[in-house]
Tab-separated table of C-alpha atoms and ligand atoms in Angstrom:
chain	number	residue	atom	x	y	z
L	10	UNK	CA	-0.103	0.051	0.147
L	11	UNK	CA	1.617	3.296	-0.937
L	12	UNK	CA	1.882	5.577	1.915
L	13	UNK	CA	1.634	8.701	0.113
L	14	UNK	CA	-2.170	8.299	-0.405
L	15	UNK	CA	-4.166	11.094	1.195
L	16	UNK	CA	-6.572	8.788	2.983
L	17	UNK	CA	-6.017	8.389	6.624
L	18	UNK	CA	-7.752	5.395	8.361
L	19	UNK	CA	-9.496	6.055	11.662
L	20	UNK	CA	-9.104	3.079	13.860
L	21	UNK	CA	-11.302	3.376	16.762
L	22	UNK	CA	-10.310	1.735	20.112
L	23	UNK	CA	-13.149	3.038	22.547
L	24	UNK	CA	-14.320	-0.343	23.047
L	25	UNK	CA	-11.001	-1.943	23.782
L	26	UNK	CA	-8.184	0.780	25.319
L	27	UNK	CA	-11.157	3.067	26.133
L	28	UNK	CA	-13.349	0.707	28.014
L	29	UNK	CA	-10.297	-0.620	29.986
L	30	UNK	CA	-9.757	2.697	31.688
L	31	UNK	CA	-11.098	3.020	35.239
L	32	UNK	CA	-14.781	3.524	35.656
L	33	UNK	CA	-15.509	3.004	31.847
L	34	UNK	CA	-16.668	-0.451	31.734
L	35	UNK	CA	-19.705	-1.243	29.420
L	36	UNK	CA	-22.132	-3.939	29.385
L	37	UNK	CA	-22.398	-5.974	26.084
L	38	UNK	CA	-25.673	-4.001	25.088
L	39	UNK	CA	-23.786	-0.817	25.718
L	40	UNK	CA	-20.765	-1.962	23.680
L	41	UNK	CA	-23.075	-2.867	20.755
L	42	UNK	CA	-24.761	0.524	21.031
L	43	UNK	CA	-21.393	2.332	20.689
L	44	UNK	CA	-20.238	0.001	17.940
L	45	UNK	CA	-23.334	0.795	15.801
L	46	UNK	CA	-22.843	4.524	16.401
L	47	UNK	CA	-19.261	4.131	15.503
L	48	UNK	CA	-20.062	2.446	12.178
L	49	UNK	CA	-22.634	5.424	11.408
L	50	UNK	CA	-19.885	7.819	12.286
L	51	UNK	CA	-17.705	6.288	9.431
L	52	UNK	CA	-14.715	4.908	11.351
L	53	UNK	CA	-12.601	2.448	9.191
L	54	UNK	CA	-11.881	-0.082	11.892
L	55	UNK	CA	-13.489	-0.701	15.111
L	56	UNK	CA	-11.382	-2.670	17.755
L	57	UNK	CA	-14.105	-4.357	19.683
L	58	UNK	CA	-11.959	-5.887	22.449
L	59	UNK	CA	-9.432	-8.406	23.690
L	60	UNK	CA	-11.261	-11.681	23.633
L	61	UNK	CA	-8.627	-13.551	25.702
L	62	UNK	CA	-9.189	-11.119	28.516
L	63	UNK	CA	-12.516	-12.986	29.656
L	64	UNK	CA	-15.518	-14.797	28.456
L	65	UNK	CA	-17.462	-11.663	28.604
L	66	UNK	CA	-14.949	-9.932	26.359
L	67	UNK	CA	-15.148	-12.754	23.887
L	68	UNK	CA	-18.781	-12.588	23.851
L	69	UNK	CA	-18.799	-8.857	23.192
L	70	UNK	CA	-16.518	-8.907	20.309
L	71	UNK	CA	-18.481	-11.874	19.018
L	72	UNK	CA	-21.788	-9.773	19.280
L	73	UNK	CA	-20.112	-6.786	17.637
L	74	UNK	CA	-18.699	-9.016	14.731
L	75	UNK	CA	-22.347	-10.418	14.377
L	76	UNK	CA	-24.323	-7.255	14.328
L	77	UNK	CA	-22.106	-4.384	12.996
L	78	UNK	CA	-21.842	-4.088	9.437
L	79	UNK	CA	-19.378	-1.619	7.492
L	80	UNK	CA	-16.253	-0.922	9.422
L	81	UNK	CA	-13.436	-3.659	9.598
L	82	UNK	CA	-14.008	-5.337	13.131
L	83	UNK	CA	-10.652	-6.094	14.963
L	84	UNK	CA	-9.807	-8.149	18.018
L	85	UNK	CA	-6.500	-7.702	20.102
L	86	UNK	CA	-4.243	-10.830	20.942
L	87	UNK	CA	-0.962	-11.461	22.526
L	88	UNK	CA	1.445	-13.216	20.225
L	89	UNK	CA	0.427	-16.630	21.206
L	90	UNK	CA	-1.891	-19.294	19.442
L	91	UNK	CA	-4.342	-19.402	22.136
L	92	UNK	CA	-5.054	-15.676	22.111
L	93	UNK	CA	-5.202	-15.421	18.283
L	94	UNK	CA	-7.560	-18.537	17.766
L	95	UNK	CA	-9.897	-16.598	20.527
L	96	UNK	CA	-9.836	-13.508	18.326
L	97	UNK	CA	-10.516	-15.814	15.171
L	98	UNK	CA	-13.456	-17.528	16.713
L	99	UNK	CA	-14.922	-14.208	18.020
L	100	UNK	CA	-14.723	-12.452	14.776
L	101	UNK	CA	-15.891	-15.339	12.684
L	102	UNK	CA	-19.232	-13.732	11.908
L	103	UNK	CA	-17.744	-10.423	10.839
L	104	UNK	CA	-17.483	-9.813	7.158
L	105	UNK	CA	-14.337	-7.748	7.301
L	106	UNK	CA	-11.952	-8.560	10.124
L	107	UNK	CA	-8.505	-7.873	11.397
L	108	UNK	CA	-6.404	-9.555	13.986
L	109	UNK	CA	-4.107	-7.215	15.972
L	110	UNK	CA	-1.147	-8.815	17.643
L	111	UNK	CA	1.222	-6.881	20.040
L	112	UNK	CA	4.393	-7.605	21.895
L	113	UNK	CA	6.468	-5.120	23.915
L	114	UNK	CA	9.807	-4.261	22.424
L	115	UNK	CA	11.284	-1.413	24.607
L	116	UNK	CA	14.152	-2.515	26.965
L	117	UNK	CA	12.332	-1.745	29.961
L	118	UNK	CA	9.584	-4.082	29.017
L	119	UNK	CA	11.964	-6.771	27.609
L	120	UNK	CA	13.946	-6.977	31.104
L	121	UNK	CA	11.288	-6.276	33.604
L	122	UNK	CA	8.089	-7.478	32.210
L	123	UNK	CA	8.850	-10.227	29.543
L	124	UNK	CA	12.361	-11.312	30.456
L	125	UNK	CA	13.090	-11.936	26.882
L	126	UNK	CA	16.286	-11.095	24.768
L	127	UNK	CA	16.123	-9.089	21.525
L	128	UNK	CA	16.061	-12.261	19.224
L	129	UNK	CA	13.544	-13.849	21.313
L	130	UNK	CA	11.239	-10.786	20.652
L	131	UNK	CA	11.722	-10.827	17.085
L	132	UNK	CA	10.937	-14.719	16.960
L	133	UNK	CA	7.928	-14.441	18.868
L	134	UNK	CA	6.551	-11.388	16.983
L	135	UNK	CA	7.126	-13.052	13.723
L	136	UNK	CA	5.357	-16.198	15.010
L	137	UNK	CA	2.430	-14.256	16.214
L	138	UNK	CA	2.087	-12.398	12.828
L	139	UNK	CA	2.390	-15.822	10.937
L	140	UNK	CA	-0.211	-17.595	13.079
L	141	UNK	CA	-2.550	-14.581	12.596
L	142	UNK	CA	-2.208	-14.772	8.856
L	143	UNK	CA	-3.226	-18.449	8.967
L	144	UNK	CA	-6.705	-17.169	9.542
L	145	UNK	CA	-6.941	-13.913	7.522
L	146	UNK	CA	-4.875	-11.527	5.311
L	147	UNK	CA	-5.594	-8.382	7.253
L	148	UNK	CA	-3.081	-8.429	10.219
L	149	UNK	CA	-1.912	-5.584	12.381
L	150	UNK	CA	1.149	-5.745	14.761
L	151	UNK	CA	2.133	-3.368	17.562
L	152	UNK	CA	5.553	-3.109	19.292
L	153	UNK	CA	4.315	-1.972	22.555
L	154	UNK	CA	6.254	0.795	24.091
L	155	UNK	CA	7.638	1.588	20.550
L	156	UNK	CA	8.507	5.209	21.522
L	157	UNK	CA	10.888	4.074	24.173
L	158	UNK	CA	12.536	1.146	22.268
L	159	UNK	CA	15.863	1.554	20.631
L	160	UNK	CA	15.424	2.769	17.100
L	161	UNK	CA	17.709	0.390	15.574
L	162	UNK	CA	16.009	-2.675	17.184
L	163	UNK	CA	12.273	-1.242	16.492
L	164	UNK	CA	13.491	-1.027	12.751
L	165	UNK	CA	14.553	-4.698	12.832
L	166	UNK	CA	11.147	-5.733	14.473
L	167	UNK	CA	8.987	-3.688	11.860
L	168	UNK	CA	11.015	-5.316	9.015
L	169	UNK	CA	10.661	-8.962	10.336
L	170	UNK	CA	6.857	-8.487	11.046
L	171	UNK	CA	6.262	-6.903	7.505
L	172	UNK	CA	8.247	-9.843	6.121
L	173	UNK	CA	6.094	-12.212	8.185
L	174	UNK	CA	3.167	-10.746	6.732
L	175	UNK	CA	1.783	-7.923	8.873
L	176	UNK	CA	-0.270	-5.526	6.689
L	177	UNK	CA	-0.548	-2.632	9.142
L	178	UNK	CA	2.388	-1.810	11.600
L	179	UNK	CA	1.251	0.402	14.397
L	180	UNK	CA	3.763	2.647	16.264
L	181	UNK	CA	2.249	2.985	19.859
L	182	UNK	CA	3.586	5.757	22.465
L	183	UNK	CA	1.979	3.535	24.960
L	184	UNK	CA	3.032	5.687	28.091
L	185	UNK	CA	2.468	9.048	26.397
L	186	UNK	CA	6.230	9.894	26.692
L	187	UNK	CA	7.218	11.173	23.245
L	188	UNK	CA	6.983	14.703	21.902
L	189	UNK	CA	5.914	15.696	18.291
L	190	UNK	CA	9.501	16.548	16.957
L	191	UNK	CA	11.078	13.296	18.215
L	192	UNK	CA	8.126	11.377	17.063
L	193	UNK	CA	8.357	12.600	13.611
L	194	UNK	CA	11.972	11.620	13.708
L	195	UNK	CA	11.104	8.182	14.546
L	196	UNK	CA	8.718	7.703	11.754
L	197	UNK	CA	11.325	9.342	9.425
L	198	UNK	CA	13.991	6.908	10.563
L	199	UNK	CA	11.645	3.765	10.121
L	200	UNK	CA	10.465	4.962	6.579
L	201	UNK	CA	14.230	5.388	5.560
L	202	UNK	CA	15.723	2.278	7.277
L	203	UNK	CA	13.099	-0.460	7.000
L	204	UNK	CA	13.568	-1.627	3.357
L	205	UNK	CA	10.099	-3.300	3.001
L	206	UNK	CA	8.096	-0.527	4.903
L	207	UNK	CA	5.953	0.419	1.770
L	208	UNK	CA	4.488	-3.074	2.012
L	209	UNK	CA	2.611	-2.305	4.972
L	210	UNK	CA	0.257	0.735	6.269
L	211	UNK	CA	1.834	2.834	9.134
L	212	UNK	CA	-0.289	3.484	12.138
L	213	UNK	CA	0.085	5.573	15.091
L	214	UNK	CA	-1.574	4.985	18.851
L	215	UNK	CA	-0.847	7.880	21.178
L	216	UNK	CA	-1.576	8.396	24.971
L	217	UNK	CA	-2.289	11.639	26.524
L	218	UNK	CA	-0.137	11.440	29.782
L	219	UNK	CA	1.522	14.784	28.743
L	220	UNK	CA	-1.380	16.146	26.905
L	221	UNK	CA	0.107	15.538	23.492
L	222	UNK	CA	-1.772	12.585	22.041
L	223	UNK	CA	-3.539	14.399	19.271
L	224	UNK	CA	-0.486	16.533	18.421
L	225	UNK	CA	1.765	13.627	18.260
L	226	UNK	CA	-0.664	11.605	16.249
L	227	UNK	CA	-0.997	14.536	13.588
L	228	UNK	CA	2.922	14.841	13.772
L	229	UNK	CA	2.871	11.066	12.707
L	230	UNK	CA	0.610	11.793	9.979
L	231	UNK	CA	2.848	14.436	8.396
L	232	UNK	CA	5.494	11.941	8.826
L	233	UNK	CA	3.836	9.222	6.990
L	234	UNK	CA	1.252	7.483	9.134
L	235	UNK	CA	-1.773	6.642	7.327
L	236	UNK	CA	-3.702	5.163	10.189
L	237	UNK	CA	-4.697	6.874	13.620
L	238	UNK	CA	-5.760	4.904	16.542
L	239	UNK	CA	-8.080	6.752	18.787
L	240	UNK	CA	-11.122	6.901	21.050
L	241	UNK	CA	-14.373	8.984	21.490
L	242	UNK	CA	-13.750	11.695	24.052
L	243	UNK	CA	-10.195	10.617	24.241
L	244	UNK	CA	-11.103	7.947	26.956
L	245	UNK	CA	-8.534	5.324	27.615
L	246	UNK	CA	-5.848	4.237	30.195
L	247	UNK	CA	-4.689	6.658	32.609
L	248	UNK	CA	-4.897	10.335	30.940
L	249	UNK	CA	-6.537	8.641	27.900
L	250	UNK	CA	-5.915	8.097	24.300
L	251	UNK	CA	-5.666	10.528	21.211
L	252	UNK	CA	-9.165	11.804	21.077
L	253	UNK	CA	-10.999	10.987	17.815
L	254	UNK	CA	-13.160	14.202	17.338
L	255	UNK	CA	-10.119	16.351	17.909
L	256	UNK	CA	-7.775	14.628	15.507
L	257	UNK	CA	-10.503	14.140	12.809
L	258	UNK	CA	-11.491	17.902	13.019
L	259	UNK	CA	-7.857	19.129	12.897
L	260	UNK	CA	-7.372	16.928	9.827
L	261	UNK	CA	-10.657	18.326	8.102
L	262	UNK	CA	-10.113	21.844	9.318
L	263	UNK	CA	-6.583	21.931	8.158
L	264	UNK	CA	-6.991	19.795	5.120
L	265	UNK	CA	-4.656	21.883	2.899
L	266	UNK	CA	-2.053	21.709	5.492
L	267	UNK	CA	-2.095	17.953	6.033
L	268	UNK	CA	-3.207	16.949	2.551
L	269	UNK	CA	-4.999	14.122	4.177
L	270	UNK	CA	-8.750	13.096	4.800
L	271	UNK	CA	-10.610	10.633	6.540
L	272	UNK	CA	-13.918	8.749	6.109
L	273	UNK	CA	-15.596	10.264	9.000
L	274	UNK	CA	-18.901	11.864	8.812
L	275	UNK	CA	-18.173	14.784	11.008
L	276	UNK	CA	-21.796	15.565	11.865
L	277	UNK	CA	-22.115	12.470	13.674
L	278	UNK	CA	-19.127	13.678	16.158
L	279	UNK	CA	-21.230	15.465	18.729
L	280	UNK	CA	-24.124	12.857	19.173
L	281	UNK	CA	-21.505	9.893	19.236
L	282	UNK	CA	-19.548	11.778	21.942
L	283	UNK	CA	-22.676	12.406	23.959
L	284	UNK	CA	-23.569	8.757	23.741
L	285	UNK	CA	-20.294	7.551	24.822
L	286	UNK	CA	-20.342	10.203	27.659
L	287	UNK	CA	-23.506	9.119	28.739
L	288	UNK	CA	-22.872	5.508	28.684
L	289	UNK	CA	-19.469	5.250	30.399
L	290	UNK	CA	-20.327	8.094	32.910
L	291	UNK	CA	-17.419	10.065	31.877
L	292	UNK	CA	-18.452	13.653	31.651
L	293	UNK	CA	-16.940	15.875	28.657
L	294	UNK	CA	-15.405	18.894	30.184
L	295	UNK	CA	-16.961	22.106	29.264
L	296	UNK	CA	-14.091	23.514	27.589
L	297	UNK	CA	-13.126	20.209	25.721
L	298	UNK	CA	-12.102	20.988	22.149
L	299	UNK	CA	-14.861	20.264	19.487
L	300	UNK	CA	-17.398	18.883	21.572
L	301	UNK	CA	-17.277	20.564	24.942
L	302	UNK	CA	-20.208	22.718	25.927
L	303	UNK	CA	-18.321	25.898	25.514
L	304	UNK	CA	-16.525	24.899	22.145
L	305	UNK	CA	-18.765	27.188	20.318
L	306	UNK	CA	-19.911	29.695	23.012
L	307	UNK	CA	-18.761	33.318	22.732
L	308	UNK	CA	-18.882	35.293	25.924
L	309	UNK	CA	-16.823	38.511	25.505
L	310	UNK	CA	-18.454	41.566	24.042
L	311	UNK	CA	-15.853	42.075	21.246
L	312	UNK	CA	-16.167	38.456	20.094
L	313	UNK	CA	-19.984	38.580	20.083
L	314	UNK	CA	-19.880	41.627	18.143
L	315	UNK	CA	-17.605	40.146	15.718
L	316	UNK	CA	-19.696	36.873	15.440
L	317	UNK	CA	-22.645	38.914	14.712
L	318	UNK	CA	-21.107	40.571	11.718
L	319	UNK	CA	-19.720	37.175	10.508
L	320	UNK	CA	-19.219	33.911	12.252
L	321	UNK	CA	-15.828	33.286	10.571
L	322	UNK	CA	-14.362	36.082	12.696
L	323	UNK	CA	-13.861	33.878	15.654
L	324	UNK	CA	-14.886	30.527	14.378
L	325	UNK	CA	-12.599	28.148	12.563
L	326	UNK	CA	-15.397	25.449	12.410
L	327	UNK	CA	-18.998	25.714	12.242
L	328	UNK	CA	-21.084	24.014	14.905
L	329	UNK	CA	-23.192	22.144	12.552
L	330	UNK	CA	-19.963	20.631	11.110
L	331	UNK	CA	-19.577	18.605	14.210
L	332	UNK	CA	-23.330	17.886	14.606
L	333	UNK	CA	-24.343	20.626	16.837
L	334	UNK	CA	-27.063	22.096	15.204
L	335	UNK	CA	-28.883	23.730	18.142
L	336	UNK	CA	-32.405	25.122	17.606
L	337	UNK	CA	-33.743	27.509	20.118
L	338	UNK	CA	-37.291	26.168	19.831
L	339	UNK	CA	-38.197	24.664	23.213
L	340	UNK	CA	-40.723	21.499	23.114
L	341	UNK	CA	-43.484	21.224	25.451
L	342	UNK	CA	-46.652	19.537	26.465
L	343	UNK	CA	-48.460	20.355	23.183
L	344	UNK	CA	-45.758	19.355	20.912
L	345	UNK	CA	-46.470	16.395	18.817
L	346	UNK	CA	-44.724	13.124	17.234
L	347	UNK	CA	-43.638	15.371	14.411
L	348	UNK	CA	-41.956	17.919	16.449
L	349	UNK	CA	-40.242	15.569	18.464
L	350	UNK	CA	-38.944	13.379	15.671
L	351	UNK	CA	-37.497	16.475	13.932
L	352	UNK	CA	-35.723	17.322	17.111
L	353	UNK	CA	-34.524	13.926	17.738
L	354	UNK	CA	-33.123	14.104	14.186
L	355	UNK	CA	-31.488	17.412	14.677
L	356	UNK	CA	-29.756	16.138	17.727
L	357	UNK	CA	-28.232	13.457	15.516
L	358	UNK	CA	-30.074	10.350	16.688
L	359	UNK	CA	-31.723	7.816	14.192
L	360	UNK	CA	-34.429	5.819	16.122
L	361	UNK	CA	-36.179	2.627	15.188
L	362	UNK	CA	-40.210	3.287	14.946
L	363	UNK	CA	-40.690	1.196	18.180
L	364	UNK	CA	-37.951	3.007	20.163
L	365	UNK	CA	-39.352	6.265	18.968
L	366	UNK	CA	-42.729	5.321	20.442
L	367	UNK	CA	-41.024	4.639	23.655
L	368	UNK	CA	-39.338	7.861	23.548
L	369	UNK	CA	-42.459	9.719	22.762
L	370	UNK	CA	-44.320	8.131	25.706
L	371	UNK	CA	-41.691	9.201	28.287
L	372	UNK	CA	-41.616	12.631	26.407
L	373	UNK	CA	-45.278	13.099	26.989
L	374	UNK	CA	-44.866	12.031	30.797
L	375	UNK	CA	-41.985	14.408	31.387
L	376	UNK	CA	-43.793	17.331	29.601
L	377	UNK	CA	-46.717	16.817	32.334
L	378	UNK	CA	-44.141	17.512	35.121
L	379	UNK	CA	-42.166	19.963	33.274
L	380	UNK	CA	-43.165	22.960	31.193
L	381	UNK	CA	-40.372	23.217	28.893
L	382	UNK	CA	-38.406	20.592	27.536
L	383	UNK	CA	-34.840	21.548	26.428
L	384	UNK	CA	-32.422	19.548	24.182
L	385	UNK	CA	-30.679	18.163	27.154
L	386	UNK	CA	-33.950	16.470	28.185
L	387	UNK	CA	-34.438	14.962	24.872
L	388	UNK	CA	-31.141	13.643	24.675
L	389	UNK	CA	-31.360	12.028	27.929
L	390	UNK	CA	-34.737	10.416	27.068
L	391	UNK	CA	-33.070	9.095	23.949
L	392	UNK	CA	-29.809	7.869	25.547
L	393	UNK	CA	-31.481	5.995	28.367
L	394	UNK	CA	-30.123	2.816	27.075
L	395	UNK	CA	-31.615	-0.462	26.588
L	396	UNK	CA	-29.456	-1.887	29.308
L	397	UNK	CA	-30.920	0.281	31.994
L	398	UNK	CA	-34.064	-1.137	32.514
L	399	UNK	CA	-33.232	-4.563	31.877
L	400	UNK	CA	-33.726	-5.946	35.428
L	401	UNK	CA	-34.233	-8.239	37.060
L	402	UNK	CA	-35.356	-5.612	39.625
L	403	UNK	CA	-37.812	-3.062	38.713
L	404	UNK	CA	-38.937	-0.162	41.086
L	405	UNK	CA	-42.748	-0.263	41.771
L	406	UNK	CA	-43.179	2.304	44.330
L	407	UNK	CA	-41.197	4.670	46.375
L	408	UNK	CA	-42.141	6.836	49.435
L	409	UNK	CA	-39.629	8.937	51.291
L	410	UNK	CA	-39.591	11.417	53.935
L	411	UNK	CA	-36.874	13.722	55.341
L	412	UNK	CA	-36.620	15.107	58.724
L	413	UNK	CA	-35.391	18.620	59.660
L	414	UNK	CA	-32.589	17.098	61.729
L	415	UNK	CA	-31.138	15.514	58.639
L	416	UNK	CA	-32.512	12.029	58.963
L	417	UNK	CA	-34.783	10.455	56.463
L	418	UNK	CA	-37.140	7.223	55.870
L	419	UNK	CA	-37.769	5.295	52.796
L	420	UNK	CA	-40.277	2.736	51.901
L	421	UNK	CA	-39.638	1.054	48.524
L	422	UNK	CA	-41.587	-1.745	46.534
L	423	UNK	CA	-39.434	-3.769	44.189
L	424	UNK	CA	-40.721	-6.341	41.576
L	425	UNK	CA	-38.158	-9.165	40.672
L	426	UNK	CA	-38.272	-10.633	37.098
L	427	UNK	CA	-39.269	-14.033	38.510
L	428	UNK	CA	-42.485	-12.510	40.018
L	429	UNK	CA	-41.327	-11.772	43.704
L	430	UNK	CA	-42.769	-8.449	44.887
L	431	UNK	CA	-40.902	-7.178	48.061
L	432	UNK	CA	-41.523	-4.055	50.228
L	433	UNK	CA	-38.919	-2.605	52.707
L	434	UNK	CA	-38.597	0.319	54.851
L	435	UNK	CA	-35.395	1.697	56.246
L	436	UNK	CA	-34.197	4.956	57.805
L	437	UNK	CA	-30.854	6.802	57.224
L	438	UNK	CA	-28.854	10.130	56.895
L	439	UNK	CA	-31.352	11.380	54.673
L	440	UNK	CA	-34.061	9.928	52.227
L	441	UNK	CA	-31.592	8.842	49.713
L	442	UNK	CA	-29.489	7.082	52.066
L	443	UNK	CA	-32.813	5.576	53.669
L	444	UNK	CA	-33.710	4.385	49.954
L	445	UNK	CA	-30.329	2.714	49.474
L	446	UNK	CA	-30.637	0.820	52.750
L	447	UNK	CA	-34.060	-0.300	51.774
L	448	UNK	CA	-32.802	-1.724	48.400
L	449	UNK	CA	-29.926	-3.484	50.093
L	450	UNK	CA	-32.189	-5.105	52.509
L	451	UNK	CA	-34.517	-6.263	49.688
L	452	UNK	CA	-31.978	-7.534	47.397
L	453	UNK	CA	-29.465	-8.776	49.945
L	454	UNK	CA	-26.504	-7.214	47.928
L	455	UNK	CA	-24.318	-4.519	49.826
L	456	UNK	CA	-21.945	-2.798	47.405
L	457	UNK	CA	-19.528	-0.239	48.850
L	458	UNK	CA	-20.522	3.232	47.491
L	459	UNK	CA	-17.496	5.227	46.059
L	460	UNK	CA	-19.097	8.147	44.590
L	461	UNK	CA	-22.432	9.878	44.276
L	462	UNK	CA	-23.100	12.697	41.769
L	463	UNK	CA	-26.018	14.895	41.107
L	464	UNK	CA	-26.341	17.374	38.334
L	465	UNK	CA	-29.124	19.373	36.592
L	466	UNK	CA	-29.470	18.318	32.848
L	467	UNK	CA	-31.074	21.626	31.870
L	468	UNK	CA	-31.996	25.055	33.420
L	469	UNK	CA	-35.011	25.955	35.645
L	470	UNK	CA	-36.634	24.862	38.822
L	471	UNK	CA	-38.444	21.938	37.310
L	472	UNK	CA	-35.086	20.628	35.532
L	473	UNK	CA	-34.291	17.012	35.366
L	474	UNK	CA	-31.756	15.933	37.923
L	475	UNK	CA	-29.254	13.153	36.877
L	476	UNK	CA	-27.916	10.929	39.596
L	477	UNK	CA	-24.760	8.773	39.018
L	478	UNK	CA	-23.815	6.090	41.459
L	479	UNK	CA	-20.506	4.498	41.554
L	480	UNK	CA	-19.873	1.396	43.625
L	481	UNK	CA	-17.284	-1.612	44.099
L	482	UNK	CA	-18.538	-5.054	44.668
L	483	UNK	CA	-16.284	-7.954	44.677
L	484	UNK	CA	-13.371	-6.132	43.389
L	485	UNK	CA	-15.225	-4.893	40.393
L	486	UNK	CA	-16.404	-1.253	39.806
L	487	UNK	CA	-20.049	-0.688	38.677
L	488	UNK	CA	-21.958	2.539	37.698
L	489	UNK	CA	-25.667	3.426	37.446
L	490	UNK	CA	-27.457	6.457	36.253
L	491	UNK	CA	-30.885	8.120	36.199
L	492	UNK	CA	-32.583	11.247	35.423
L	493	UNK	CA	-36.012	12.329	36.584
L	494	UNK	CA	-37.640	15.459	37.844
L	495	UNK	CA	-37.150	14.220	41.484
L	496	UNK	CA	-33.429	13.737	42.482
L	497	UNK	CA	-34.417	11.233	45.283
L	498	UNK	CA	-36.113	9.020	42.690
L	499	UNK	CA	-33.276	9.564	40.383
L	500	UNK	CA	-30.798	8.461	42.820
L	501	UNK	CA	-32.820	5.411	43.738
L	502	UNK	CA	-33.141	4.339	40.344
L	503	UNK	CA	-29.369	4.910	39.719
L	504	UNK	CA	-28.611	2.674	42.767
L	505	UNK	CA	-31.187	0.002	41.586
L	506	UNK	CA	-29.460	-0.063	38.344
L	507	UNK	CA	-26.183	-0.666	39.958
L	508	UNK	CA	-27.840	-3.691	41.796
L	509	UNK	CA	-29.179	-4.933	38.497
L	510	UNK	CA	-25.818	-4.747	36.853
L	511	UNK	CA	-24.185	-6.764	39.580
L	512	UNK	CA	-26.834	-9.277	39.469
L	513	UNK	CA	-26.540	-9.484	35.439
L	514	UNK	CA	-22.762	-9.954	35.757
L	515	UNK	CA	-23.045	-12.774	38.493
L	516	UNK	CA	-25.573	-14.484	36.208
L	517	UNK	CA	-23.162	-14.031	33.177
L	518	UNK	CA	-20.195	-15.675	35.394
L	519	UNK	CA	-22.334	-18.433	36.187
L	520	UNK	CA	-23.602	-19.165	32.596
Q	9	ZN	ZN1	-3.215	2.375	24.366
């Protein structure tokens, strides 16, 4: 593949590198939802997971391979037959698929983690690529910690894996250590000193420990990389990965400078970003480039004056280019199906008819409690994921009381999917604490509460309040979220969602 083509492939690893970051774990239903959104966004490759990590990971990769069409579906494997076979079986139903094998190459990793000599590393890497090629032609190799590997040795590894049949060679800055100028030199060195370099596509994978993941990735493109590995909202290990929306908009906004373009439908960036934020519970900072709430807000008088004359005075991108076409029209009680359908579309969501009807019903119910419905309300209704209300427990009734001294009491009624109906009362430090205790009593599960967040989704006294609950249970972290116009109810539902997730994962482990 010639590396001077102006097409840059976008390899999304939200479901693999992103999902493995603390607090970002997703259920299988949520992963599928994200994968479908990524396909609509137009990413070229979806790295769906690491099938050898657990049975649940295998199943999630397999589900994406079965149900998502369009992008190449990729699975990660260490350089051993068992891992690679697990990727191959998980990806079997996919139409287009890739095996991604990796092995660390830096001295630190060789000596302290792998205890392997240089020639053993080359042997193992070559063997991994060869085994992967037994299954399919599309094989990617990553020398983990490449940016801290001796360049001469890195060049030897790259040459050997391309000879063995790797069609993509990814150069990861695994620990977020490199800086743009140095990274460009590394790519230049490889292109000059690896004789078969043109037989593979060069890829880049950067972490943001020093805040340079996007800058380093763009520099790599200038230096010849034609695939960027990135995640939605930059989620990922530690400080995260290269942010997909930033790197894509940099390439699009500065297309003449980079002479490179992507297949991304940039108008899907904002809705996809919101979807991932809502599912992972990792909020988008207000001042985040491209998709932050303030990214297109102009506050100062001089800027506003300029904007009124012509938007291009202070705006290098248009909000609608990233899918942020906000209308000032507010929906309410009298808005019908048509108005809601139009707004849902404007916000960037495509809903199946049956799903739309569910949203419309909830919209009507919410409009009875709340005079004006803003975009944030509509988004919350749409984003309420299928996984959320999947049980086994459902909240039937909730009564709470708060005392002036700060205490509170709650009575809850829960219905279990196998028909059991339980009513429990408890008192606590406040109505929320009391409701949590009553749920623990009814379900017999007592997770350790880590964090509890409340935020208002929109403005106004009758705004929906979103509650997010983070807990630890048996060494795993779980998260639940809910938004209603009553914060005590939101908190109770969010906690019940956590309980449901724990029960679901216990069942999955038994199965
Ligand atoms: Zn990574």
